[in-house]
Coordinates of C-alpha atoms in Angstrom, one line a residue:
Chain D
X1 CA -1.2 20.7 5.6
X2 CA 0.5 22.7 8.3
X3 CA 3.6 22.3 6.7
X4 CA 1.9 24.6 3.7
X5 CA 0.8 27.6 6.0
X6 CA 4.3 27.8 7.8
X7 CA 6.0 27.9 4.2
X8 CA 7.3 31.9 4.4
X9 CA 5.6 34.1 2.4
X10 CA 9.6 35.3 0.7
X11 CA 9.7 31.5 -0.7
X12 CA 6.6 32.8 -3.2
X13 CA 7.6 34.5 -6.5
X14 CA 5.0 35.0 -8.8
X15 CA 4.7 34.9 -12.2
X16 CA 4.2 38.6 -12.7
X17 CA 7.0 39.5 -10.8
X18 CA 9.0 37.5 -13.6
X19 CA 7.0 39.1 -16.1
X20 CA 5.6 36.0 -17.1
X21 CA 2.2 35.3 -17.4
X22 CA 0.4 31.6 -18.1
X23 CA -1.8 30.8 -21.1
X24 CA -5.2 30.3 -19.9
X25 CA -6.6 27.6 -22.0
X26 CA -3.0 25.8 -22.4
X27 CA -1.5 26.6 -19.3
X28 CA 1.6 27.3 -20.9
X29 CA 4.0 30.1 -19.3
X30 CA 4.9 32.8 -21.7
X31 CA 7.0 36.1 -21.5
X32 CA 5.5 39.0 -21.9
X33 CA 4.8 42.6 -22.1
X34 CA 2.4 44.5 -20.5
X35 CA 1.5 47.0 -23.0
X36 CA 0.6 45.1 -26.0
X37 CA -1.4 42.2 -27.3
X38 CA 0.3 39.0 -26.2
X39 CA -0.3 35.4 -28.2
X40 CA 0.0 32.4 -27.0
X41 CA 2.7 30.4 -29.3
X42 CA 0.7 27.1 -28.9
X43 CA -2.8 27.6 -28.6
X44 CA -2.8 31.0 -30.4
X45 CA -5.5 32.7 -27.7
X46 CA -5.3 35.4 -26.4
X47 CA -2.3 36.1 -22.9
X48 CA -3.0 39.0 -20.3
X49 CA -0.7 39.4 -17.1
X50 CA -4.5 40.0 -15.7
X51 CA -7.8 39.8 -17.7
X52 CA -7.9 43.2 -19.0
X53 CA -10.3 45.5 -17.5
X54 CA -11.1 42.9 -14.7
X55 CA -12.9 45.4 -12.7
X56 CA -14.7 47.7 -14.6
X57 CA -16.0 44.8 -16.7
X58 CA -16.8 42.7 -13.7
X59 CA -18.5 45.9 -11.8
X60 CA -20.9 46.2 -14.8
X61 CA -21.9 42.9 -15.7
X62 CA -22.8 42.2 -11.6
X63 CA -24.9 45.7 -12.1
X64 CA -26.4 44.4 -15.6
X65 CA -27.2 41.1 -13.5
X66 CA -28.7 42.4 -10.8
X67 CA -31.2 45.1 -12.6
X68 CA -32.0 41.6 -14.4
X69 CA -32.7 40.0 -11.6
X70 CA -36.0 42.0 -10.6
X71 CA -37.9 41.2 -13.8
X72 CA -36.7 37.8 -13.4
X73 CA -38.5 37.6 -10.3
X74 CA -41.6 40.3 -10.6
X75 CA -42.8 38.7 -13.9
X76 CA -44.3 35.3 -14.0
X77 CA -42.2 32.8 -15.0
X78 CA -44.9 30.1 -16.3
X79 CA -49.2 30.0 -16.0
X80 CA -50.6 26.6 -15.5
X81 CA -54.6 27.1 -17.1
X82 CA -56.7 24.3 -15.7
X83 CA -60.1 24.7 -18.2
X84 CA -58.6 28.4 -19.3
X85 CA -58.1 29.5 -15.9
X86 CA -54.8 29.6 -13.5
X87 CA -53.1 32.8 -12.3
X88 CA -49.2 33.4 -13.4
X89 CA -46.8 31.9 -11.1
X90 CA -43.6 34.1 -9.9
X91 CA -40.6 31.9 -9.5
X92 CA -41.4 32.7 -5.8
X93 CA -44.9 32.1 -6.0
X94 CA -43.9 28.8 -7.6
X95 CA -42.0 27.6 -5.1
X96 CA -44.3 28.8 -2.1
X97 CA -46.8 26.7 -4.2
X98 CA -44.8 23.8 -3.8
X99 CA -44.5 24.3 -0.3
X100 CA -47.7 24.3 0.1
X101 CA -48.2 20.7 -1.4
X102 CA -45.5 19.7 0.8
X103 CA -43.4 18.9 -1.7
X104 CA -40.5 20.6 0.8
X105 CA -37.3 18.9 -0.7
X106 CA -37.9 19.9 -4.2
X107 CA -39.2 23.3 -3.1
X108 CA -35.5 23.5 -1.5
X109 CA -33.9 22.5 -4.6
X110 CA -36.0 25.4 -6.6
X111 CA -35.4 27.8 -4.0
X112 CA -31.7 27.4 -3.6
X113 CA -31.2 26.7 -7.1
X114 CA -33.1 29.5 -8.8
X115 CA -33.3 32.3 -6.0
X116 CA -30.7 31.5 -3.1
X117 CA -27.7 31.3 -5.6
X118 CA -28.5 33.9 -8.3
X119 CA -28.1 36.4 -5.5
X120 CA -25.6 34.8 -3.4
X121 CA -23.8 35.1 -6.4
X122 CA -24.2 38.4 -7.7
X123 CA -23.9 39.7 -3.7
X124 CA -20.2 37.7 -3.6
X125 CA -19.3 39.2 -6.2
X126 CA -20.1 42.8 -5.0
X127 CA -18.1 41.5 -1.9
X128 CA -15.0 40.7 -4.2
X129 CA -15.1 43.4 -5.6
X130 CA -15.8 46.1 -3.0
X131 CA -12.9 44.0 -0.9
X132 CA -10.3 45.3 -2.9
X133 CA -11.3 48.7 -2.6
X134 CA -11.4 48.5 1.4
X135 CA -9.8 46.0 3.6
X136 CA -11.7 43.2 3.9
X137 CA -12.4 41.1 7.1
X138 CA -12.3 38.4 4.9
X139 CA -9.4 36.4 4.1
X140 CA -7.5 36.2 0.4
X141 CA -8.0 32.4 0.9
X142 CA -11.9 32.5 2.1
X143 CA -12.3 34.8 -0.6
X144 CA -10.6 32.8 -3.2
X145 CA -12.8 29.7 -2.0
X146 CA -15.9 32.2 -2.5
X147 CA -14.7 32.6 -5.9
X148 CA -14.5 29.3 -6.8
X149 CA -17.8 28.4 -5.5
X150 CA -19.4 31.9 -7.2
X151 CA -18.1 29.9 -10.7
X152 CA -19.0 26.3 -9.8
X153 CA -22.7 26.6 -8.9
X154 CA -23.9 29.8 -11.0
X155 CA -25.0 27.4 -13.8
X156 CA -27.7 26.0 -11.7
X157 CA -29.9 28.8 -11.6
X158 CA -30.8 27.8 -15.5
X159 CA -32.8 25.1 -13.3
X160 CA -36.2 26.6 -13.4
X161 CA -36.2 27.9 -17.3
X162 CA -35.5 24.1 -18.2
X163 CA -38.6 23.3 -16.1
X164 CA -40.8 25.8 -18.2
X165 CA -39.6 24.4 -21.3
X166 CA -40.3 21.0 -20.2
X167 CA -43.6 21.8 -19.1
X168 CA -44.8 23.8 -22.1
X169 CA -43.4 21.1 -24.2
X170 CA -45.3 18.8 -22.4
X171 CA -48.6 20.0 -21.9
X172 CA -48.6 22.5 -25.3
X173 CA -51.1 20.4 -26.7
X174 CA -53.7 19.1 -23.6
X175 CA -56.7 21.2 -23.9
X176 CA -57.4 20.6 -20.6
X177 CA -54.6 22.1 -19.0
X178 CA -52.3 24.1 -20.9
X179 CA -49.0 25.9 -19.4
X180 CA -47.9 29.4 -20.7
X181 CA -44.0 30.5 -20.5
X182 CA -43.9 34.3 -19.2
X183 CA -41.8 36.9 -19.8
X184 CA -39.5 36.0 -16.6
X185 CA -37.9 33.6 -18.1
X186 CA -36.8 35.4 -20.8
X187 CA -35.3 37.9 -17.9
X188 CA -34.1 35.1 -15.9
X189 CA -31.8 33.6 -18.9
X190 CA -30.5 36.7 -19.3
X191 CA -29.9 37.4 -15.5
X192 CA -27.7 33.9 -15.6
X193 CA -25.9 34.5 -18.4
X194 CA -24.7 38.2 -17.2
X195 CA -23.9 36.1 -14.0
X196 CA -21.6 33.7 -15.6
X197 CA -20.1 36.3 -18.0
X198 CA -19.6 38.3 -14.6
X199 CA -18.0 35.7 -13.0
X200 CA -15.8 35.0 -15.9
X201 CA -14.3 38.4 -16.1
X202 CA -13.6 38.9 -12.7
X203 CA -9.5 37.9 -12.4
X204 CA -9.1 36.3 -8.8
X205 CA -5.1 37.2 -9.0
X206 CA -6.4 40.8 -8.7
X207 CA -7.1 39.4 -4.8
X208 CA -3.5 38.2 -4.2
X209 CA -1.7 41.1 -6.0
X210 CA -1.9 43.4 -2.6
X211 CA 0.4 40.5 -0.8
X212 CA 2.5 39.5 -4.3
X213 CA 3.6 43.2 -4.0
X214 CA 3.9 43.3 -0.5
X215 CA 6.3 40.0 -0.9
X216 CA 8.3 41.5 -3.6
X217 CA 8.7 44.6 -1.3
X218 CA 10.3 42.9 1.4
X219 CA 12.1 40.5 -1.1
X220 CA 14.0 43.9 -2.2
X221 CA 14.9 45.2 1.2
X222 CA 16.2 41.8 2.8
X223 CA 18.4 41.6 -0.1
X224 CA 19.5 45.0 0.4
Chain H
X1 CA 10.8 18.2 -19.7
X2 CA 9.9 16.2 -16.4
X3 CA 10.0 19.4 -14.8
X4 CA 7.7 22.2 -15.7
X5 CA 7.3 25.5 -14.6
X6 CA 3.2 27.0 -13.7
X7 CA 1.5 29.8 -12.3
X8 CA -1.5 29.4 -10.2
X9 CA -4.5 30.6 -12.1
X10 CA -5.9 31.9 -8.8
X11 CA -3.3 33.4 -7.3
X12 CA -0.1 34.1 -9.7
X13 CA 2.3 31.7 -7.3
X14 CA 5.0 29.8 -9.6
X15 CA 5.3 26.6 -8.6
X16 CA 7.3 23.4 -10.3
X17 CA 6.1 20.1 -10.9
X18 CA 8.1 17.6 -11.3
X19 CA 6.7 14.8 -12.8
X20 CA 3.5 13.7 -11.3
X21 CA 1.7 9.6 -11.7
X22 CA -1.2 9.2 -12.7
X23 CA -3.6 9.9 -10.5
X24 CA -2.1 12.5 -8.6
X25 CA -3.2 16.1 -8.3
X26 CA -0.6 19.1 -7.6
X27 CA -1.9 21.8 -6.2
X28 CA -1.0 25.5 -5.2
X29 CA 0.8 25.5 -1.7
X30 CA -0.8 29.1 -1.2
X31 CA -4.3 29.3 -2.3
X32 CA -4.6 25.3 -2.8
X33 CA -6.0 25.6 -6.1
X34 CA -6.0 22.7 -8.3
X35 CA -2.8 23.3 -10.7
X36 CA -2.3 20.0 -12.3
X37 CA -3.5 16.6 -12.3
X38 CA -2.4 13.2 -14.3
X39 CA -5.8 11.2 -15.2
X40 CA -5.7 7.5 -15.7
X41 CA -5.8 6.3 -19.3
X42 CA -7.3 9.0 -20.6
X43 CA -7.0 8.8 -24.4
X44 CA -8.6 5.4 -24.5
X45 CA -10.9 5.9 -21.9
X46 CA -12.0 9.5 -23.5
X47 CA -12.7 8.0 -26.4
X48 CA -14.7 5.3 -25.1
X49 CA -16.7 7.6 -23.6
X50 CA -17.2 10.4 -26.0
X51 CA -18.1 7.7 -28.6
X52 CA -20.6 6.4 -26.5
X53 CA -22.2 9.9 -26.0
X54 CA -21.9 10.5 -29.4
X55 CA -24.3 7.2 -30.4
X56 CA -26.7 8.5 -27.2
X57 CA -26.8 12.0 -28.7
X58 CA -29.3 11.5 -31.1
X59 CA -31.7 9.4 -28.9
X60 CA -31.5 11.8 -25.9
X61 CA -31.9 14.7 -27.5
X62 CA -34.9 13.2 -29.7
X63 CA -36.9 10.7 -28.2
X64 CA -39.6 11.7 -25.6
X65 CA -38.1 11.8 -22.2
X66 CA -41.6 11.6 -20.6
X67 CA -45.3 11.3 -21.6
X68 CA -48.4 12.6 -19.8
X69 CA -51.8 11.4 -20.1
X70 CA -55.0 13.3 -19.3
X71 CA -58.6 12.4 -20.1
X72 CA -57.5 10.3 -23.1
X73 CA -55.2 12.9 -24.7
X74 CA -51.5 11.8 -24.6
X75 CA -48.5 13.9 -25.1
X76 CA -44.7 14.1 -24.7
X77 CA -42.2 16.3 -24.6
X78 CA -38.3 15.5 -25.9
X79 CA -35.5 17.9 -24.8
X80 CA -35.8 19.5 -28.9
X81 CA -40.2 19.6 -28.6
X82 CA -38.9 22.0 -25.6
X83 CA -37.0 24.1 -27.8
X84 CA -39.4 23.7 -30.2
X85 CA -42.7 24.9 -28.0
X86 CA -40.5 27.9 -26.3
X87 CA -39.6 28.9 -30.3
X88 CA -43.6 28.3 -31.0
X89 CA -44.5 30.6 -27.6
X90 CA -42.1 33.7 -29.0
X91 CA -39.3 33.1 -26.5
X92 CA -36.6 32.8 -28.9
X93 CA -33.8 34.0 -26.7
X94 CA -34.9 31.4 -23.9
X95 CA -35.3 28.7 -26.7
X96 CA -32.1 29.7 -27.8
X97 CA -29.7 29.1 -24.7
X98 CA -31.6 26.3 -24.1
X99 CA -30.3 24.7 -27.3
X100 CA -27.0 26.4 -26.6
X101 CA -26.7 24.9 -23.2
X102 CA -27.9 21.4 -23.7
X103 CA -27.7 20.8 -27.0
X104 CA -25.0 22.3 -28.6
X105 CA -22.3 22.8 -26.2
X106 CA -22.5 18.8 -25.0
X107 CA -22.4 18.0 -29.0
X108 CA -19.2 20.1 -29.4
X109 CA -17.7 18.7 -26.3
X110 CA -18.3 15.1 -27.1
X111 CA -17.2 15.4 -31.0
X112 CA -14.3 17.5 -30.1
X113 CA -12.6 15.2 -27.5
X114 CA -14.0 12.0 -30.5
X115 CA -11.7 13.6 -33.0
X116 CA -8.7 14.7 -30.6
X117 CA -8.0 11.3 -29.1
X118 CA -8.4 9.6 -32.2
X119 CA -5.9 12.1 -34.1
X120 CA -3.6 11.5 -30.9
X121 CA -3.3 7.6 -30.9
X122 CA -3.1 8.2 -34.5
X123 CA 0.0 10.7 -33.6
X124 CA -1.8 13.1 -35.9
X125 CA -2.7 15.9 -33.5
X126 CA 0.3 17.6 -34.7
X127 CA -1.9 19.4 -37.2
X128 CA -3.1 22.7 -36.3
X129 CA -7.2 21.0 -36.7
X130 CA -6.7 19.6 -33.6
X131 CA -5.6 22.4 -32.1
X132 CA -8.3 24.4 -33.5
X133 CA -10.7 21.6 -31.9
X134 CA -9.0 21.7 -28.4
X135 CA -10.0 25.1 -27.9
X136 CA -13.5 24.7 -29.0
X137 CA -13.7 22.4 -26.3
X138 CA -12.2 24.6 -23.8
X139 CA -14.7 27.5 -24.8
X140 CA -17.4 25.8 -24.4
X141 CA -16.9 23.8 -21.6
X142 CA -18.5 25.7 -19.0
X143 CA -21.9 26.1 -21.0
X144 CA -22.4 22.9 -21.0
X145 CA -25.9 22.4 -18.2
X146 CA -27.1 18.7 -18.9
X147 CA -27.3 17.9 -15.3
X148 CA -29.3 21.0 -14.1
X149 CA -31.5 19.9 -17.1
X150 CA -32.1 16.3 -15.6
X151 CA -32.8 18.1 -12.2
X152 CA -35.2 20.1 -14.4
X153 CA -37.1 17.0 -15.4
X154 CA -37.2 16.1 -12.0
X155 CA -38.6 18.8 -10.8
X156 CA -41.0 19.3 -13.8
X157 CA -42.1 15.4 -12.9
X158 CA -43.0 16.5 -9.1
X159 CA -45.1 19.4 -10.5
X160 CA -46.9 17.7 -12.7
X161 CA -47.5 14.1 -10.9
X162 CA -50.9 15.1 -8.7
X163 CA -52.0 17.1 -12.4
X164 CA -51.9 13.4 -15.0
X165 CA -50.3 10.6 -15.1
X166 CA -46.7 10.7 -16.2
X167 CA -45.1 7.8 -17.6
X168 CA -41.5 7.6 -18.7
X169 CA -39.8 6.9 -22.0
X170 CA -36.5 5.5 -23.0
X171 CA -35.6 8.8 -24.1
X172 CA -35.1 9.6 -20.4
X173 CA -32.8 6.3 -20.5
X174 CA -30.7 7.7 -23.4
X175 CA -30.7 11.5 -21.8
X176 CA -29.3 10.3 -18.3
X177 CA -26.6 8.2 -20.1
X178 CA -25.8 10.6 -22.4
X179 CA -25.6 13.1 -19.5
X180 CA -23.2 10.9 -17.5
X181 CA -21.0 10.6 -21.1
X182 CA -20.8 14.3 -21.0
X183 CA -20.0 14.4 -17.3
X184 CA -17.1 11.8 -17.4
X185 CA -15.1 14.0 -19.8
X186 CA -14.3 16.0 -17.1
X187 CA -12.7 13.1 -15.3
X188 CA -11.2 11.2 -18.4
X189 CA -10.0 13.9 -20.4
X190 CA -6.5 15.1 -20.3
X191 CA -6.4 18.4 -22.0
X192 CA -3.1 19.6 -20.4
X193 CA -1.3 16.6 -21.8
X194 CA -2.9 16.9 -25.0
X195 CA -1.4 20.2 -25.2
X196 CA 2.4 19.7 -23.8
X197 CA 3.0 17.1 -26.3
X198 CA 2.0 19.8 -28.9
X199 CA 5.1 21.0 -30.8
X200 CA 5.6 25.0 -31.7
X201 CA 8.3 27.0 -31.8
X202 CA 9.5 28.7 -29.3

């Protein structure tokens, strides 16, 4: 609503600013210091003004994820054998082979799912974080959104390694054709997980600090 | 306690509710993440569901979800033969977050939201079990892939359909309900309430 932009950016107090910090699993809004282990009293887990180490965790798991990501898609994923013979297919090579059928929807699906958002993801995240190093000519809000979306669809690139297992399962014991998992997939479950784990370390607050500063900054002088 | 104080998870803004209806969402006037929201009915309906999924469980995770016949020799493959042939094929770590992803974390998910909403109209969540069982459920929520696995089959169907012929069993029935089961906790399940009427001591 327009009535939500034009609200001035004095109104906002953050919680930090109070020295407050919310429970992430409970919600609940504890007191806290900055130096020492904080406990949330009802759910016990653990409190942090700002998931510690944010950055430098975040920085290495999107590194980890992206060396993971060139096995995951140089090594064949799965080998179809018709009679003993069939050539490894790349998860690239797998979809080009769909595409060749003409079987262009679900060869979108694959692609998007399995190579489009892996490295959308692991690029946005290089964007997040490089951003608040630099000014960014993108937005906190656009890059909040890009947050959200960086956690919502990562779990779809696990969409190709159930298809191997389905298919091995399925056609383990055919003599006539037989399908072989490969070593990518091995790479590419890894390569997701680091994703997610990436994701999940990375503390979107970190992207509104600059401006919660900024706020209490003028705060202190008006009232002065 | 109509009034409660929260911080946006995205962007640290305090904000206050006051008390919301069912069915309404607040949500952060700066960043307009989604800070709160009040779900219909949710204990019964939770447990409703999560009971159902729980009965499915063992069907969808067992029974074949599709069979394939080629020059007289039939087989099918089940979510666990999956895990099973990966384990067979030396790709233990892929075996392994399959059954971490699909079998697993949905089975945690639905047993854990079972036992809370049956403590809580039993006003026994009190006890810190529950507690304990509430943050399984948050931990694992987000490992939870059922519906990327259905889009698996899917796929796994189109690849194979020019190869045999498929046909399809009633574990593919069972999986898509269970699926949906595991999906609706999201919209039933009122963790956040679960939690305020928690006691501890300030």
């Amino acid at each position: 609503m327009s009535a939500d932009q034009n609200t001035t950016v004095h109104d906002i107090q953050t919680a930090k600013s109070k020295g407050l910090a919310q429970c992430h699993v409970c919600k609940l809004l504890v007191r806290v210091e900055e130096t020492v282990d904080n406990y949330c009293p009802r759910c016990d887990s653990k409190i942090h003004m700002r998931i510690y180490d944010s950055l430098q965790r975040c920085w290495a798991l999107t590194i980890c994820s992206l060396i993971a990501f060139i096995p995951a898609n140089a090594y064949p994923i799965m080998t179809i054998l018709y009679f003993g013979k069939g050539q490894p297919d790349t998860i690239l090579s797998g979809i080009i082979l769909l595409l060749k059928l003409g079987m262009y929807p679900i060869a979108a699906i694959v692609f998007i799912a399995s190579f489009v958002v892996p490295l959308a993801k692991i690029i946005g995240l290089f964007v997040l974080l490089v951003s608040l190093k630099n000014k960014s000519k993108f937005t906190k809000q656009q890059r909040t959104k890009m947050y959200r979306y960086i956690e919502l669809f990562g779990r779809w690139s696990m969409l190709d390694v159930f298809v191997v297992a389905l298919l091995v399962a399925l056609v383990e014991i055919g003599a006539v054709v037989e399908v072989v998992a490969g070593a990518g997939a091995t790479a590419f479950g890894l390569m997701v997980i680091l994703t997610i784990f990436a994701a999940n370390s990375f503390d979107p607050r970190l992207l509104w600090d600059e401006e919660n500063e900024e706020d209490a900054f003028n705060n202190l002088t008006e009232e002065k | 306690m109509n009034q409660t104080q929260f911080a946006c998870y995205e962007c640290d803004t305090l904000i206050t509710v006051t008390s919301i209806n069912e069915g309404e969402i607040a949500s952060c006037p700066r960043c307009h993440h989604h800070i709160l929201d009040k779900k219909h009915d949710s204990i019964n309906r939770t447990l409703a569901i999560s009971g159902t999924g729980l009965l499915l469980f063992i069907p969808a995770v067992f029974f074949p979800l599709m069979s394939m016949q080629l020059l007289s020799v039939e087989s099918s493959a089940s979510l666990i033969s999956g895990i099973a042939a990966l384990w067979q094929t030396k790709l233990y770590f892929v075996a392994t977050l399959i059954f971490l992803f699909c079998v697993l974390s949905p089975l945690i998910k639905l047993t854990a939201a079972f036992v809370v909403t049956l403590g809580f109209k039993h006003n026994k969540h009190q006890h810190p079990f529950y507690k304990q069982l509430l943050l399984f459920y948050h931990h694992v929520d987000s490992w939870e892939m059922l519906e990327v696995f259905l889009i698996g089959i899917l796929v796994s169907i189109i690849k194979l359909k020019d190869m045999a012929d498929l046909s399809f069993n009633l574990g593919l029935l069972c999986f898509s309900a269970f699926m949906l089961c595991v999906l609706s906790l999201k919209i039933t399940l009122d963790k956040q309430m679960i939690w305020d009427d928690l006691n501890y001591e300030r």
